[in-house]
Coordinates of C-alpha atoms in Angstrom, one line a residue:
Chain C
M1085 CA 50.5 -64.9 -37.7
N1086 CA 50.0 -62.2 -35.1
D1087 CA 50.8 -62.8 -31.5
T1088 CA 48.5 -60.2 -29.9
G1089 CA 45.7 -62.6 -29.1
C1090 CA 42.1 -61.7 -29.7
I1091 CA 39.5 -59.4 -28.1
H1092 CA 38.0 -62.3 -26.1
L1093 CA 41.3 -63.4 -24.7
N1094 CA 42.3 -59.9 -23.9
N1095 CA 39.1 -59.3 -22.0
F1096 CA 39.6 -62.5 -20.1
K1097 CA 43.2 -61.5 -19.2
A1098 CA 42.0 -58.0 -18.1
A1099 CA 39.4 -59.7 -15.7
K1100 CA 41.4 -62.6 -14.4
G1101 CA 45.0 -62.1 -15.3
T1102 CA 47.3 -64.9 -16.5
N1103 CA 47.0 -67.0 -13.4
P1104 CA 44.4 -69.5 -14.7
Y1105 CA 46.6 -70.1 -17.7
K1106 CA 49.7 -70.5 -15.5
I1107 CA 48.0 -73.1 -13.3
V1108 CA 46.7 -75.1 -16.3
H1109 CA 50.1 -75.0 -18.0
A1110 CA 52.3 -75.8 -14.9
F1111 CA 50.1 -78.8 -13.9
F1112 CA 48.6 -80.2 -17.0
V1113 CA 50.6 -79.1 -20.0
S1114 CA 54.2 -79.3 -18.9
C1115 CA 54.4 -80.8 -15.5
T1116 CA 57.1 -79.0 -13.5
S1117 CA 57.0 -81.4 -10.5
Y1118 CA 56.1 -85.0 -9.5
E1119 CA 52.9 -83.7 -7.8
A1120 CA 51.9 -82.1 -11.1
R1121 CA 52.5 -85.3 -13.0
R1122 CA 50.4 -87.2 -10.5
Y1123 CA 47.5 -84.7 -11.0
K1124 CA 47.9 -85.0 -14.8
A1125 CA 48.0 -88.8 -14.8
T1126 CA 44.9 -89.2 -12.6
S1127 CA 42.7 -86.3 -13.7
C1128 CA 43.4 -85.6 -17.4
L1129 CA 40.7 -87.9 -18.8
C1130 CA 37.7 -86.6 -20.6
F1131 CA 35.0 -85.7 -18.1
T1132 CA 32.4 -86.8 -20.6
C1133 CA 33.7 -90.0 -22.1
G1134 CA 36.6 -91.0 -19.8
K1135 CA 39.1 -91.3 -22.5
A1136 CA 42.6 -89.9 -22.6
G1137 CA 42.2 -88.3 -26.0
P1138 CA 42.3 -87.4 -28.7
R1139 CA 43.7 -83.9 -28.1
M1140 CA 42.7 -83.2 -24.6
H1141 CA 41.8 -79.7 -23.6
S1142 CA 41.2 -77.9 -20.4
C1143 CA 38.6 -75.2 -19.9
L1144 CA 40.2 -71.9 -18.9
H1145 CA 37.2 -70.7 -16.9
C1146 CA 36.5 -73.7 -14.7
I1147 CA 37.9 -77.1 -13.8
F1148 CA 36.9 -79.2 -16.8
F1149 CA 38.9 -81.6 -19.0
A1150 CA 37.5 -82.9 -22.3
C1151 CA 38.6 -84.3 -25.6
Y1152 CA 38.4 -82.5 -28.9
N1153 CA 36.0 -85.1 -30.3
G1154 CA 33.2 -82.7 -29.5
H1155 CA 33.1 -82.9 -25.8
I1156 CA 35.1 -79.7 -25.0
Q1157 CA 33.0 -77.9 -27.6
D1158 CA 29.8 -79.1 -25.9
H1159 CA 31.0 -77.8 -22.6
S1160 CA 32.1 -74.5 -24.1
K1161 CA 28.7 -74.0 -25.7
S1162 CA 26.5 -75.0 -22.8
K1163 CA 28.5 -73.0 -20.2
K1164 CA 29.5 -70.2 -22.4
H1165 CA 33.1 -70.8 -21.4
F1166 CA 34.8 -69.7 -24.7
L1167 CA 38.5 -70.2 -24.0
Y1168 CA 40.2 -73.6 -23.6
V1169 CA 43.8 -74.8 -23.5
D1170 CA 45.3 -77.6 -25.6
L1171 CA 47.1 -79.9 -23.1
S1172 CA 49.8 -81.1 -25.5
Y1173 CA 51.1 -77.7 -26.6
G1174 CA 49.5 -75.2 -24.3
N1175 CA 47.8 -73.2 -27.1
V1176 CA 44.6 -71.4 -26.3
F1177 CA 41.5 -72.0 -28.5
C1178 CA 38.9 -69.3 -28.7
A1179 CA 35.4 -70.7 -29.5
Q1180 CA 34.2 -67.2 -30.6
C1181 CA 37.0 -66.8 -33.1
Q1182 CA 36.8 -70.5 -33.9
D1183 CA 40.6 -71.0 -33.9
Y1184 CA 43.7 -71.1 -31.8
I1185 CA 45.0 -67.7 -30.9
Y1186 CA 48.5 -66.6 -30.0
D1187 CA 49.4 -64.1 -27.3
R1188 CA 53.0 -63.0 -26.8
E1189 CA 52.8 -63.0 -23.0
L1190 CA 51.3 -66.5 -22.8
T1191 CA 53.7 -67.9 -25.4
E1192 CA 56.6 -66.6 -23.2
L1193 CA 55.1 -68.2 -20.1
S1194 CA 54.6 -71.4 -22.0
R1195 CA 58.2 -71.5 -23.1
N1196 CA 59.4 -71.0 -19.5
Y1197 CA 57.3 -73.9 -18.2
R1198 CA 58.6 -76.1 -21.0
V1199 CA 62.2 -75.4 -20.1
K1200 CA 61.4 -76.1 -16.4
E1201 CA 59.7 -79.4 -17.3
A1202 CA 62.6 -80.5 -19.5
K1203 CA 65.1 -79.7 -16.7
A1204 CA 62.9 -81.6 -14.1
L1205 CA 62.9 -84.7 -16.3
G1206 CA 66.5 -84.4 -17.3
I1207 CA 65.8 -84.2 -21.0
S1208 CA 67.3 -81.8 -23.4
V1209 CA 65.5 -78.4 -23.5
P1210 CA 63.2 -78.3 -26.5
Y1211 CA 64.6 -76.4 -29.4
T1212 CA 62.8 -73.1 -30.0
P1213 CA 63.7 -71.3 -33.2
W1214 CA 65.0 -67.8 -33.0
L1215 CA 62.4 -65.1 -33.0
P1216 CA 63.4 -61.5 -33.7
N1217 CA 62.6 -59.0 -30.9
N1218 CA 61.3 -55.5 -31.8
N1219 CA 64.7 -54.0 -32.3
E1220 CA 65.7 -56.8 -34.6
V1221 CA 62.5 -56.5 -36.6
M1222 CA 63.3 -52.8 -37.1
A1223 CA 66.8 -53.6 -38.2
L1224 CA 65.6 -56.2 -40.6
R1225 CA 63.2 -53.7 -42.1
R1226 CA 65.9 -51.2 -42.6
L1227 CA 68.1 -53.7 -44.3
R1228 CA 66.6 -54.1 -47.7
K1229 CA 69.1 -56.6 -49.0
R1230 CA 68.0 -60.3 -48.9
R1231 CA 69.8 -63.4 -49.9
L1232 CA 68.0 -66.6 -50.8
I1233 CA 69.6 -69.7 -49.3
S1234 CA 69.2 -72.7 -51.6
P1235 CA 71.0 -76.0 -51.8
H1236 CA 73.3 -74.5 -54.4
T1237 CA 74.2 -71.4 -52.5
T1238 CA 77.9 -71.1 -51.9
I1239 CA 77.7 -68.4 -49.2
G1240 CA 80.0 -69.2 -46.3
L1241 CA 82.7 -70.7 -48.6
R1242 CA 85.9 -68.9 -49.3
G1243 CA 89.4 -70.0 -50.2
L1244 CA 92.4 -69.0 -48.1
Q1245 CA 95.8 -67.9 -49.6
N1246 CA 98.8 -69.9 -48.7
L1247 CA 101.3 -67.5 -47.0
G1248 CA 104.2 -70.0 -47.3
S1249 CA 103.5 -73.4 -45.8
T1250 CA 100.5 -72.2 -43.9
C1251 CA 98.1 -74.9 -45.3
F1252 CA 97.9 -76.4 -41.8
M1253 CA 96.4 -73.1 -40.6
N1254 CA 94.0 -72.8 -43.5
C1255 CA 92.6 -76.3 -42.8
I1256 CA 92.0 -75.6 -39.2
V1257 CA 90.4 -72.2 -39.9
Q1258 CA 88.1 -73.8 -42.5
T1259 CA 87.1 -76.4 -39.9
L1260 CA 86.4 -73.8 -37.2
I1261 CA 84.4 -71.6 -39.6
H1262 CA 82.2 -74.7 -40.5
T1263 CA 81.6 -75.8 -36.9
P1264 CA 77.8 -75.3 -36.7
L1265 CA 77.7 -73.9 -33.2
L1266 CA 80.6 -71.6 -33.5
R1267 CA 79.0 -70.2 -36.6
D1268 CA 75.8 -69.5 -34.7
Y1269 CA 77.8 -68.0 -31.9
F1270 CA 79.8 -65.6 -34.0
L1271 CA 77.1 -64.7 -36.5
G1272 CA 74.9 -64.0 -33.5
E1273 CA 77.6 -61.5 -32.4
K1274 CA 77.7 -63.1 -28.9
H1275 CA 81.3 -62.1 -28.2
K1276 CA 81.3 -58.9 -26.2
C1277 CA 84.9 -57.7 -25.9
K1278 CA 86.4 -55.2 -23.5
T1279 CA 89.6 -54.8 -25.6
Q1280 CA 87.4 -53.9 -28.6
G1281 CA 89.5 -52.4 -31.4
S1282 CA 92.8 -53.1 -29.8
G1283 CA 93.5 -55.7 -32.4
K1284 CA 94.9 -58.0 -29.8
C1285 CA 91.9 -60.3 -29.3
L1286 CA 91.9 -63.5 -31.3
V1287 CA 88.1 -64.0 -30.7
C1288 CA 87.4 -60.6 -32.3
E1289 CA 89.6 -61.6 -35.2
V1290 CA 87.7 -64.8 -35.7
S1291 CA 84.5 -62.8 -35.4
K1292 CA 85.6 -60.6 -38.3
L1293 CA 86.6 -63.6 -40.2
F1294 CA 83.1 -65.0 -40.0
Q1295 CA 81.8 -61.7 -41.4
E1296 CA 84.2 -62.1 -44.3
F1297 CA 83.2 -65.6 -45.0
Y1298 CA 79.5 -64.8 -45.1
S1299 CA 79.8 -61.4 -46.9
G1300 CA 79.0 -63.0 -50.2
A1301 CA 82.5 -62.1 -51.7
K1302 CA 84.3 -65.0 -53.4
T1303 CA 87.9 -63.9 -53.6
P1304 CA 90.3 -65.9 -51.4
L1305 CA 91.2 -64.3 -48.0
T1306 CA 94.6 -63.7 -46.5
L1307 CA 95.0 -64.6 -42.9
H1308 CA 98.1 -62.7 -42.0
R1309 CA 96.5 -60.9 -39.0
L1310 CA 95.2 -64.1 -37.5
L1311 CA 98.6 -65.8 -38.0
H1312 CA 100.4 -62.9 -36.4
L1313 CA 98.0 -63.0 -33.4
I1314 CA 98.6 -66.7 -32.9
W1315 CA 102.3 -66.3 -33.2
T1316 CA 102.2 -63.6 -30.5
H1317 CA 100.1 -65.7 -28.1
A1318 CA 101.5 -69.2 -28.8
R1319 CA 105.2 -68.5 -29.3
H1320 CA 106.2 -72.1 -30.0
L1321 CA 104.3 -72.0 -33.3
A1322 CA 106.1 -68.9 -34.6
G1323 CA 108.2 -69.2 -37.8
Y1324 CA 107.7 -70.0 -41.5
E1325 CA 107.9 -73.7 -41.2
Q1326 CA 105.3 -76.4 -41.9
Q1327 CA 103.5 -77.1 -38.6
D1328 CA 101.4 -79.9 -37.3
A1329 CA 97.7 -79.1 -37.9
H1330 CA 96.7 -80.9 -34.7
E1331 CA 99.2 -78.9 -32.6
F1332 CA 97.9 -75.7 -34.3
F1333 CA 94.3 -76.7 -33.6
I1334 CA 94.9 -77.2 -29.9
A1335 CA 97.0 -74.0 -29.6
T1336 CA 94.3 -72.0 -31.3
L1337 CA 91.6 -73.4 -29.0
D1338 CA 93.7 -72.5 -26.1
V1339 CA 94.3 -68.9 -27.2
L1340 CA 90.6 -68.5 -28.1
H1341 CA 89.6 -69.9 -24.6
R1342 CA 91.9 -67.4 -22.9
H1343 CA 90.7 -64.4 -25.0
C1344 CA 87.0 -65.3 -24.5
M1345 CA 87.5 -64.1 -21.0
N1346 CA 88.3 -60.6 -22.2
G1347 CA 84.8 -59.3 -21.9
V1348 CA 83.6 -61.3 -18.9
E1349 CA 83.3 -60.4 -15.3
D1350 CA 85.1 -62.7 -12.9
T1351 CA 81.9 -63.9 -11.3
E1352 CA 80.4 -65.1 -14.7
K1353 CA 83.5 -67.0 -15.7
K1354 CA 82.8 -70.3 -14.1
E1355 CA 79.8 -72.5 -13.6
N1356 CA 80.2 -75.4 -11.2
G1357 CA 84.0 -74.8 -11.3
R1358 CA 84.1 -75.3 -15.0
C1359 CA 84.8 -72.7 -17.5
N1360 CA 81.8 -71.8 -19.6
C1361 CA 83.4 -69.9 -22.5
I1362 CA 82.1 -70.9 -25.9
I1363 CA 85.2 -73.0 -26.6
D1364 CA 84.7 -75.1 -23.5
Q1365 CA 81.0 -75.4 -24.0
I1366 CA 81.5 -76.8 -27.5
F1367 CA 84.8 -78.8 -27.3
T1368 CA 85.3 -79.9 -23.7
G1369 CA 84.5 -83.5 -22.7
G1370 CA 85.6 -85.5 -19.7
L1371 CA 87.9 -88.4 -19.9
Q1372 CA 87.7 -90.9 -17.0
S1373 CA 90.7 -93.0 -16.0
D1374 CA 90.1 -96.0 -13.7
V1375 CA 93.2 -97.6 -12.2
V1376 CA 92.4 -101.0 -10.7
C1377 CA 94.8 -102.6 -8.2
T1378 CA 95.3 -106.3 -9.2
S1379 CA 95.6 -107.5 -5.6
C1380 CA 92.8 -105.7 -3.8
S1381 CA 90.6 -104.7 -6.8
G1382 CA 90.4 -101.1 -5.4
V1383 CA 89.6 -98.5 -8.0
S1384 CA 91.0 -95.0 -8.2
T1385 CA 89.1 -92.8 -10.6
T1386 CA 90.2 -89.5 -12.0
I1387 CA 88.4 -87.4 -14.6
D1388 CA 90.3 -85.0 -16.8
P1389 CA 88.9 -82.5 -19.3
F1390 CA 89.9 -83.0 -23.0
W1391 CA 89.5 -81.0 -26.2
D1392 CA 90.3 -83.9 -28.6
I1393 CA 90.9 -87.6 -28.6
S1394 CA 94.3 -88.7 -29.9
L1395 CA 94.2 -92.2 -31.2
D1396 CA 97.1 -94.6 -32.1
V1397 CA 97.2 -96.0 -35.6
A1398 CA 98.2 -99.6 -35.4
G1399 CA 97.6 -100.4 -39.1
P1400 CA 94.6 -100.3 -41.3
G1401 CA 91.3 -100.3 -39.5
S1402 CA 88.3 -98.1 -38.6
L1403 CA 87.8 -95.2 -36.2
Q1404 CA 85.6 -97.3 -34.1
A1405 CA 88.3 -100.0 -33.8
C1406 CA 90.8 -97.2 -32.7
L1407 CA 88.3 -96.0 -30.1
E1408 CA 87.7 -99.6 -29.0
R1409 CA 91.5 -100.0 -28.4
F1410 CA 91.6 -96.6 -26.7
T1411 CA 89.0 -97.6 -24.1
R1412 CA 90.3 -101.1 -23.5
A1413 CA 91.6 -102.1 -20.1
E1414 CA 95.4 -102.2 -20.2
H1415 CA 97.6 -104.1 -17.9
L1416 CA 100.4 -101.8 -16.7
G1417 CA 102.9 -104.5 -16.0
S1418 CA 105.4 -105.1 -13.3
A1419 CA 107.7 -102.3 -14.4
A1420 CA 105.1 -99.7 -13.7
K1421 CA 103.7 -100.3 -10.3
I1422 CA 101.4 -97.7 -8.8
K1423 CA 100.9 -97.0 -5.1
C1424 CA 97.5 -98.4 -4.2
S1425 CA 95.8 -96.2 -1.5
N1426 CA 93.9 -99.2 -0.3
C1427 CA 96.8 -101.7 0.2
R1428 CA 99.2 -98.8 1.0
A1429 CA 101.8 -100.5 -1.2
Y1430 CA 103.1 -100.4 -4.8
R1431 CA 101.0 -102.9 -6.8
E1432 CA 100.6 -104.0 -10.4
S1433 CA 97.4 -102.5 -11.8
T1434 CA 95.2 -102.2 -14.9
K1435 CA 94.2 -98.9 -16.4
Q1436 CA 91.1 -98.1 -18.4
L1437 CA 90.1 -94.9 -20.1
T1438 CA 86.4 -94.2 -20.9
L1439 CA 84.4 -91.1 -21.8
E1440 CA 82.7 -89.7 -18.8
T1441 CA 81.1 -86.7 -20.6
L1442 CA 80.8 -86.1 -24.3
P1443 CA 81.5 -82.8 -25.8
I1444 CA 79.2 -81.2 -28.4
V1445 CA 81.9 -81.4 -31.0
A1446 CA 84.3 -84.4 -30.8
S1447 CA 87.6 -84.1 -32.6
F1448 CA 89.6 -87.2 -33.3
H1449 CA 93.3 -87.0 -34.0
L1450 CA 95.0 -90.0 -35.6
K1451 CA 98.6 -90.2 -34.4
R1452 CA 100.2 -90.7 -37.8
F1453 CA 103.5 -89.1 -37.0
E1454 CA 105.8 -91.2 -35.0
H1455 CA 108.8 -89.5 -33.3
S1456 CA 111.4 -91.5 -31.6
S1457 CA 115.1 -91.0 -31.0
Q1458 CA 116.1 -93.1 -34.0
I1459 CA 113.5 -92.2 -36.6
D1460 CA 110.6 -89.9 -37.4
R1461 CA 108.1 -91.5 -39.7
K1462 CA 104.5 -91.3 -40.9
I1463 CA 102.2 -94.3 -40.6
S1464 CA 100.2 -94.3 -43.8
A1465 CA 97.5 -96.9 -43.1
F1466 CA 94.0 -96.3 -44.2
V1467 CA 91.6 -95.7 -41.3
S1468 CA 87.9 -95.6 -42.3
F1469 CA 85.4 -93.5 -40.4
P1470 CA 81.6 -93.3 -40.6
A1471 CA 79.4 -90.4 -41.5
E1472 CA 77.5 -91.1 -38.4
L1473 CA 79.1 -92.3 -35.2
D1474 CA 77.5 -93.6 -32.1
M1475 CA 79.7 -93.0 -29.0
T1476 CA 77.6 -95.0 -26.5
P1477 CA 80.0 -98.0 -26.4
F1478 CA 82.9 -95.8 -25.3
M1479 CA 81.1 -94.1 -22.4
S1480 CA 81.9 -94.8 -18.8
T1481 CA 78.3 -95.4 -17.8
H1482 CA 77.9 -97.9 -20.7
R1483 CA 81.0 -99.9 -19.7
R1484 CA 79.9 -100.1 -16.1
A1485 CA 76.4 -101.2 -17.1
V1486 CA 77.8 -103.9 -19.5
E1487 CA 80.0 -105.3 -16.8
A1488 CA 77.2 -105.3 -14.2
A1489 CA 74.8 -107.0 -16.6
D1490 CA 77.4 -109.6 -17.5
N1491 CA 77.1 -108.8 -21.1
N1492 CA 73.6 -110.3 -21.2
N1493 CA 71.4 -107.3 -21.1
A1494 CA 71.6 -104.1 -23.1
P1495 CA 72.3 -101.3 -20.7
E1496 CA 69.7 -98.7 -19.8
G1497 CA 69.6 -95.5 -21.7
V1498 CA 66.7 -95.7 -24.0
F1499 CA 66.5 -91.9 -24.1
E1500 CA 70.2 -91.2 -24.5
D1501 CA 71.4 -90.1 -27.9
N1502 CA 75.1 -90.1 -28.3
R1503 CA 75.2 -90.0 -32.1
Y1504 CA 77.6 -87.7 -33.9
S1505 CA 77.6 -86.6 -37.4
L1506 CA 80.8 -85.9 -39.4
F1507 CA 81.2 -82.3 -40.5
A1508 CA 85.0 -81.8 -41.2
V1509 CA 88.0 -83.9 -42.1
V1510 CA 91.6 -82.7 -42.4
N1511 CA 94.0 -84.8 -44.5
H1512 CA 97.7 -84.8 -44.7
L1513 CA 99.2 -85.8 -48.1
G1514 CA 102.8 -86.6 -48.7
S1515 CA 105.7 -87.4 -46.4
L1516 CA 106.6 -86.1 -43.0
D1517 CA 108.7 -83.2 -44.0
A1518 CA 107.3 -82.4 -47.4
G1519 CA 103.6 -82.7 -47.0
H1520 CA 100.4 -80.7 -47.7
Y1521 CA 97.2 -80.4 -45.8
T1522 CA 93.7 -80.2 -47.3
A1523 CA 90.3 -80.2 -45.6
Y1524 CA 86.8 -81.4 -46.4
V1525 CA 84.0 -79.4 -44.8
R1526 CA 80.3 -79.8 -44.7
Q1527 CA 78.2 -76.8 -45.6
M1528 CA 74.4 -76.7 -45.5
K1529 CA 72.7 -80.0 -45.3
G1530 CA 74.9 -82.7 -46.7
S1531 CA 76.9 -80.6 -49.2
W1532 CA 80.6 -81.3 -48.9
F1533 CA 83.5 -79.1 -50.2
K1534 CA 87.2 -79.7 -50.5
C1535 CA 89.3 -76.8 -49.3
D1536 CA 92.8 -76.8 -50.8
D1537 CA 94.2 -73.4 -49.8
H1538 CA 92.6 -70.9 -52.3
M1539 CA 90.7 -73.6 -54.2
I1540 CA 87.3 -74.7 -53.1
T1541 CA 85.7 -77.6 -55.0
R1542 CA 82.5 -79.5 -54.6
A1543 CA 83.0 -83.0 -53.2
S1544 CA 80.8 -86.0 -52.5
L1545 CA 80.4 -87.8 -49.1
R1546 CA 81.9 -90.9 -50.7
E1547 CA 85.0 -88.9 -51.7
V1548 CA 85.3 -87.6 -48.1
L1549 CA 85.0 -91.1 -46.5
D1550 CA 87.4 -92.6 -49.0
S1551 CA 89.9 -89.8 -48.8
E1552 CA 93.1 -91.2 -50.0
G1553 CA 95.2 -88.7 -48.2
Y1554 CA 94.5 -90.7 -45.0
P1555 CA 92.6 -88.5 -42.5
D1556 CA 94.6 -86.8 -39.9
L1557 CA 91.9 -85.1 -38.0
S1558 CA 88.2 -85.6 -38.1
F1559 CA 85.5 -83.6 -36.5
C1560 CA 82.1 -84.8 -35.6
S1561 CA 79.3 -82.8 -34.1
R1562 CA 76.5 -84.1 -31.9
V1563 CA 73.3 -84.7 -33.8
V1564 CA 71.5 -81.7 -32.4
N1565 CA 69.3 -79.7 -34.8
Y1566 CA 72.2 -79.1 -37.2
H1567 CA 69.6 -79.4 -39.9
C1568 CA 67.8 -76.2 -38.8
W1569 CA 69.6 -74.3 -41.5
S1570 CA 68.7 -76.7 -44.3
Y1571 CA 65.5 -75.3 -45.8
K1572 CA 64.3 -71.8 -46.6
Chain A
M559 CA 40.9 -97.3 -25.2
T560 CA 40.7 -100.2 -22.7
V561 CA 41.2 -100.0 -19.0
N562 CA 44.7 -101.5 -19.4
N563 CA 45.7 -98.9 -21.9
T564 CA 44.5 -96.1 -19.6
I565 CA 46.6 -97.5 -16.8
A566 CA 49.7 -97.7 -19.0
H567 CA 49.1 -94.2 -20.2
Q568 CA 48.8 -93.0 -16.6
R569 CA 51.9 -94.8 -15.5
L570 CA 53.9 -93.3 -18.4
T571 CA 52.6 -89.8 -17.5
L572 CA 53.4 -90.2 -13.8
T573 CA 57.0 -91.2 -14.3
G574 CA 57.6 -88.5 -17.0
D575 CA 58.5 -91.2 -19.5
R576 CA 55.6 -90.1 -21.8
E577 CA 57.3 -86.8 -22.2
R578 CA 60.7 -88.5 -22.8
F579 CA 59.2 -90.7 -25.5
K580 CA 57.5 -87.6 -27.0
E581 CA 60.8 -85.8 -27.0
L582 CA 62.5 -88.8 -28.7
L583 CA 59.8 -88.9 -31.3
R584 CA 60.0 -85.2 -31.9
R585 CA 63.7 -85.4 -32.4
R586 CA 63.5 -88.4 -34.9
L587 CA 60.8 -86.6 -36.9
I588 CA 62.9 -83.5 -37.2
E589 CA 66.0 -85.5 -38.1
C590 CA 64.4 -87.4 -40.9
G591 CA 62.9 -84.2 -42.4
W592 CA 59.3 -85.1 -41.6
R593 CA 58.7 -81.8 -39.9
D594 CA 60.0 -79.8 -42.8
Q595 CA 57.8 -81.9 -45.2
V596 CA 54.7 -81.3 -43.1
R597 CA 55.5 -77.6 -42.9
M598 CA 55.6 -77.5 -46.8
L599 CA 52.2 -79.3 -46.9
C600 CA 50.7 -76.7 -44.6
R601 CA 52.2 -73.9 -46.6
E602 CA 50.7 -75.2 -49.8
I603 CA 47.2 -75.4 -48.2
V604 CA 47.5 -71.8 -46.9
K605 CA 48.6 -70.7 -50.4
E606 CA 45.7 -72.5 -52.1
N607 CA 43.3 -70.6 -49.8
D608 CA 45.0 -67.3 -50.2
G609 CA 43.1 -64.4 -48.7
N610 CA 40.6 -66.6 -46.9
N611 CA 41.5 -67.4 -43.3
V612 CA 42.6 -71.0 -42.9
T613 CA 41.7 -72.3 -39.5
F614 CA 43.7 -74.9 -37.5
D615 CA 40.8 -77.4 -37.9
T616 CA 40.8 -77.2 -41.7
L617 CA 44.6 -77.5 -41.7
V618 CA 44.4 -80.6 -39.5
T619 CA 41.8 -82.3 -41.5
R620 CA 43.6 -81.7 -44.8
V621 CA 47.2 -82.5 -43.6
T622 CA 46.7 -85.3 -41.1
P623 CA 46.2 -88.2 -43.6
R624 CA 49.2 -87.2 -45.7
A625 CA 51.4 -86.4 -42.7
R626 CA 50.6 -89.8 -41.2
A627 CA 51.7 -91.6 -44.3
L628 CA 54.9 -89.6 -44.4
V629 CA 56.2 -90.9 -41.1
P630 CA 59.0 -93.3 -42.0
D631 CA 58.6 -97.0 -40.9
T632 CA 62.0 -97.0 -39.2
V633 CA 60.8 -94.2 -36.8
K634 CA 57.6 -96.1 -36.1
K635 CA 59.4 -99.3 -35.5
E636 CA 62.0 -97.8 -33.2
L637 CA 59.4 -96.1 -31.0
L638 CA 57.2 -99.2 -30.9
Q639 CA 60.1 -101.3 -29.9
K640 CA 61.3 -98.9 -27.2
I641 CA 57.9 -98.5 -25.7
K642 CA 57.3 -102.2 -25.7
T643 CA 60.5 -103.1 -23.9
H644 CA 59.9 -100.2 -21.5
L645 CA 56.4 -101.4 -20.5
Y646 CA 57.2 -105.1 -20.0

């Protein structure tokens, strides 16, 4: 497909510019305002038959709307107006070439209007696949080596050597490498670092690691540089002891988040007061805490950012049950009175946690290790978790709507999609002080692999969900175009 | 299309909900693999006619019946149900 249009469109553009196209697009293809939607609703009916379809088109030469059932063609023939625009997609049809034609400039305009429309309606911006620019086309031409990605490809999978009780690190690294959006970020070389080459930036190190994973080589990697960097920047983790994978995960995110700022000007750092580094964009959600005074019913609300959700394990159950318990209103009792700003006195209160904003990747940590002054122990109860998880019931807005509707009506939110899909699980086997971590990761569409240090073996989804090692951490990604890598 | 249908169509367009439903449908069709299947169908037809230019119209007439049949019932049901509850 070429995107240089045709002679007829180019002549039209030379004579009248892109304005006619812009007007048709902004008002009748992707409405960027309420006014535009009003125009579209009232006037986009076929001028000949009065119907709203099929496939409405607008003439690019004059004000005329008609359907593709012959009427737009009739108009085109009788008036010799050869160009018309499809009102669903914004593509231009040339009656002289007898087909839709594509012009780079108009395609670019169209995409901008679509983004504007999506923003105006509060829906997610339509996904547009990556198109190489001229430089990238040249680079691809120069690079003769091609690799075919099929369901059996094992590219992106590599074992990691155990450096002496470092299986906790290997599992977390495997998980991060298989986080879909992180992969896209790093393989797209989006990290621009000021300290380039100094060897002190963890983000640069992870960037190199992605190159290693996707180089096609199969020998296990040794992560001594990464481990050293994390030891330097998170001193509490240093030493050759078995560490807690969850603690390591949070510390790694923290160091990555700090190092992401290495190449960024101060002015770009924050958007609406929130950090917009890749780590925060992917992992940060908002946890809402409502404290309700039992005597005046006054509510005090705070919202805190979170990178993971730590859940208590109270015996065998499911992840949903844990989340249900996590978001249940809890009476704080007479021993824990809180000062109510409304009554100006210490009152008994109830506290409820809900999810105010959801992150793109949700990580759930099951608190299996119990540390108390008397005893440290591991709770080995089986907690099941689904391959697909709907987070809607645990959202703040949902809880409010349910209470308001008195449980009778389903809350609003037809267009919301809060489904998550599982892509990694970290398991802890054995006892508290003599244990071993392994991870399951999803690669490509629906292929699962078990990562046990340097060993990578194929696994089935059933195996992952039934994992006998009792999951310690599970990672779910929002269902957003994760499939876009699946074919080719 | 009856007068009632036209009014419903106009109301959905005015509020922007038509776009929202379209986006939902688009997402569902991508998720279930329908878009990839249709892309393969189109590719086959282009290959059959190699050399000769395949126009959009021929592609539409050849692919539409098969593409329609490939839409999963669950997707149709979900959309129908959501549009119904939304309109009444």
